[in-house]
Coordinates of C-alpha atoms in Angstrom, one line a residue:
M4 CA -0.2 -0.2 -0.1
S5 CA 1.3 3.3 -1.6
V6 CA 1.5 6.4 0.3
E7 CA 1.0 9.6 -1.8
P8 CA 2.4 12.6 0.1
E9 CA -0.4 15.6 0.2
P10 CA 0.2 18.7 -2.1
N11 CA 1.5 21.8 -1.0
T12 CA 3.9 21.0 1.9
G13 CA 6.1 23.0 2.3
P14 CA 7.9 25.1 5.3
H15 CA 5.3 27.5 4.3
S16 CA 2.8 25.3 3.4
L17 CA 2.0 23.8 6.7
P18 CA -1.3 24.6 9.0
R19 CA -0.8 26.6 11.7
L20 CA -1.1 25.8 15.4
P21 CA -2.5 28.2 17.4
A22 CA -0.9 30.7 19.4
P23 CA 0.3 29.8 22.3
R24 CA -0.5 32.4 25.6
L25 CA 2.3 34.1 26.2
G26 CA 2.5 35.9 29.8
I27 CA 2.9 39.6 29.9
L28 CA 6.9 39.8 30.0
P29 CA 6.9 37.9 27.0
M30 CA 4.3 39.1 25.1
I31 CA 5.2 42.8 25.7
I32 CA 9.4 40.9 24.5
F33 CA 7.6 39.9 21.5
G34 CA 5.1 42.5 20.2
S35 CA 8.3 44.8 20.8
R36 CA 8.9 43.4 17.2
W37 CA 6.4 45.8 15.6
L38 CA 8.5 48.8 16.5
Q39 CA 9.9 48.2 13.3
L40 CA 6.9 48.8 11.4
P41 CA 7.4 52.6 11.0
L42 CA 10.6 52.0 9.6
Y43 CA 9.9 49.4 6.9
L44 CA 7.0 52.3 6.4
G45 CA 9.7 54.6 6.4
L46 CA 11.6 52.5 4.4
I47 CA 8.8 52.7 1.5
V48 CA 8.7 56.7 1.2
A49 CA 12.2 56.2 0.5
Q50 CA 10.8 54.1 -2.8
C51 CA 9.0 57.0 -3.6
V52 CA 11.9 59.7 -3.5
Y53 CA 14.2 57.4 -5.4
I54 CA 11.1 57.0 -8.0
A55 CA 11.4 61.1 -8.2
L56 CA 14.7 60.8 -9.0
F57 CA 14.9 58.3 -11.2
L58 CA 12.0 60.2 -13.1
K59 CA 13.8 63.6 -13.0
E60 CA 17.3 61.9 -14.6
L61 CA 15.1 60.0 -17.4
W62 CA 13.6 62.8 -18.3
H63 CA 16.7 65.0 -18.7
L64 CA 18.6 62.5 -20.3
S65 CA 15.6 61.7 -22.5
W66 CA 15.0 66.5 -23.1
H67 CA 18.8 66.8 -24.0
A68 CA 19.8 63.8 -25.4
L69 CA 20.6 65.2 -28.9
D70 CA 22.7 67.7 -26.9
L71 CA 25.3 65.1 -24.7
T72 CA 27.8 63.9 -25.0
E73 CA 28.2 59.6 -25.5
Q74 CA 30.1 59.8 -22.7
Q75 CA 27.2 62.0 -20.9
I76 CA 24.7 59.7 -21.8
M77 CA 26.8 56.3 -20.5
M78 CA 27.1 58.2 -16.9
S79 CA 23.3 59.5 -17.0
V80 CA 22.4 55.9 -18.3
L81 CA 24.7 54.6 -15.5
A82 CA 22.9 56.9 -12.2
L83 CA 19.8 55.8 -13.2
I84 CA 20.9 52.0 -13.3
D85 CA 22.6 53.1 -9.7
V86 CA 19.0 54.1 -8.9
V87 CA 17.4 51.0 -9.4
M88 CA 20.0 49.1 -8.2
I89 CA 19.4 51.3 -4.8
S90 CA 15.8 51.1 -5.1
N91 CA 16.2 47.2 -5.7
L92 CA 18.3 47.0 -2.5
L93 CA 15.1 49.3 -0.1
V94 CA 12.5 46.0 -1.6
M95 CA 14.8 43.3 -0.7
V96 CA 14.9 45.2 3.3
I97 CA 11.2 45.7 3.3
V98 CA 10.8 42.4 2.3
G99 CA 12.4 40.5 3.2
G100 CA 13.1 42.2 6.8
Y101 CA 9.6 42.5 7.5
E102 CA 9.3 38.5 6.6
T103 CA 12.3 37.9 8.5
F104 CA 11.8 39.9 11.7
V105 CA 8.3 41.2 11.9
S106 CA 5.7 39.3 10.7
R107 CA 4.7 36.7 8.0
L108 CA 3.2 38.1 4.7
D109 CA 1.7 34.7 3.6
L110 CA 2.6 35.2 0.0
Q111 CA 2.7 31.5 -0.9
G112 CA 1.5 30.9 -3.8
H113 CA 0.9 34.4 -4.7
P114 CA 1.8 34.1 -8.8
D115 CA 4.4 37.3 -7.8
E116 CA 5.6 35.9 -4.6
P117 CA 9.4 36.8 -5.1
E118 CA 11.6 33.4 -5.4
W119 CA 13.9 34.5 -2.9
L120 CA 11.4 35.1 -0.1
G121 CA 10.4 31.3 0.4
H122 CA 13.7 30.6 2.0
V123 CA 14.9 33.6 3.3
N124 CA 16.5 34.1 6.8
A125 CA 19.2 36.8 8.5
S126 CA 21.6 35.2 7.0
V127 CA 20.5 35.2 3.4
L128 CA 19.1 38.7 3.4
K129 CA 22.9 39.8 4.7
I130 CA 24.4 37.9 1.9
K131 CA 21.9 39.5 -0.9
L132 CA 22.6 42.8 0.8
A133 CA 26.0 42.6 0.8
M134 CA 25.9 41.4 -3.3
A135 CA 23.4 44.6 -3.8
I136 CA 25.9 46.2 -2.0
I137 CA 29.2 45.3 -3.9
G138 CA 27.1 45.5 -7.5
I139 CA 26.1 49.9 -6.6
S140 CA 30.1 50.4 -5.8
S141 CA 30.3 48.2 -8.6
I142 CA 28.6 51.2 -10.9
A143 CA 29.6 54.3 -8.9
L144 CA 33.1 52.8 -9.5
L145 CA 32.4 52.4 -13.4
R146 CA 30.9 55.8 -13.8
T147 CA 34.6 57.0 -11.7
F148 CA 36.7 54.8 -14.0
I149 CA 34.6 56.6 -17.5
E150 CA 35.5 60.1 -15.4
A151 CA 39.4 59.3 -15.4
G152 CA 40.3 61.0 -18.1
N153 CA 39.4 64.2 -16.2
L154 CA 41.7 63.5 -13.9
G155 CA 44.3 66.6 -12.8
S156 CA 41.9 69.1 -15.2
S157 CA 39.5 71.4 -13.6
R158 CA 36.8 69.4 -14.6
A159 CA 37.7 66.6 -13.0
G160 CA 35.1 65.6 -10.0
F161 CA 37.7 63.9 -7.6
T162 CA 41.6 63.5 -7.3
E163 CA 43.8 60.7 -8.0
T164 CA 43.2 60.2 -4.1
G165 CA 39.6 59.9 -4.7
V166 CA 39.4 56.8 -7.0
M167 CA 41.8 55.4 -4.7
W168 CA 40.1 55.3 -2.1
Q169 CA 37.0 54.2 -3.7
V170 CA 38.6 51.3 -5.4
L171 CA 39.8 50.5 -1.2
I172 CA 36.5 51.0 -0.3
H173 CA 34.9 48.4 -3.5
I174 CA 37.3 45.6 -2.1
T175 CA 36.7 45.9 1.1
F176 CA 32.5 45.7 0.4
I177 CA 34.0 42.5 -1.5
V178 CA 36.2 41.2 1.4
S179 CA 33.4 41.9 4.4
A180 CA 30.6 39.9 1.8
L181 CA 33.3 37.3 1.0
G182 CA 33.6 37.1 4.9
I183 CA 30.1 36.9 5.8
A184 CA 28.7 33.7 3.1
Y185 CA 32.2 32.3 4.3
V186 CA 30.9 32.5 8.5
D187 CA 27.8 31.5 7.1
K188 CA 28.7 28.4 4.8
L189 CA 30.9 27.1 8.6
S190 CA 27.9 28.0 10.3
D191 CA 25.5 25.8 7.8
S192 CA 27.4 23.3 8.2
G193 CA 27.9 23.4 12.2
M194 CA 24.4 22.5 12.2
R195 CA 24.2 19.9 9.4
R196 CA 27.0 17.9 11.7
H197 CA 24.9 19.2 14.9
A198 CA 22.0 17.6 13.3
E199 CA 23.5 14.4 12.1

């Protein structure tokens, strides 16, 4: 006699058990997670600010496209990409942070549920944020390298020392992300060994 697996089994599809009754102090401590709600709502407002900035940059690029040089157009497009990447970072923090630290969003089965949300936890969120920061730093560094031809002239917006510091900061971001990923890997392998 074969037993067929139940449909929709998984960590998010299990039926919810009734919530245990908490004492006053645990209820206050556990309920304090809702103090983060205004922070996530504030990040949504910041997202709206970035939408306005994106539209302003896009309008400027579209309106002056025939007057700009290829390098200026490239710089404007990189500025747009930078805004989009920061906006993506905001979405990851808002959705992932709220889901991890405040309350479940119950999006399972929704056609627009982000693929990464099903297995998000604090360490996964840290790694995704680190990768997003490296991407943002890469765009900023690329913009600096494109403008590097102006070094030493009055049109330069930075100095050679400034470029060096940007490269060092970018390398620091990369090393930090590798360190976070390595510590996470060690933690996962330690938990697997403990489970066995």
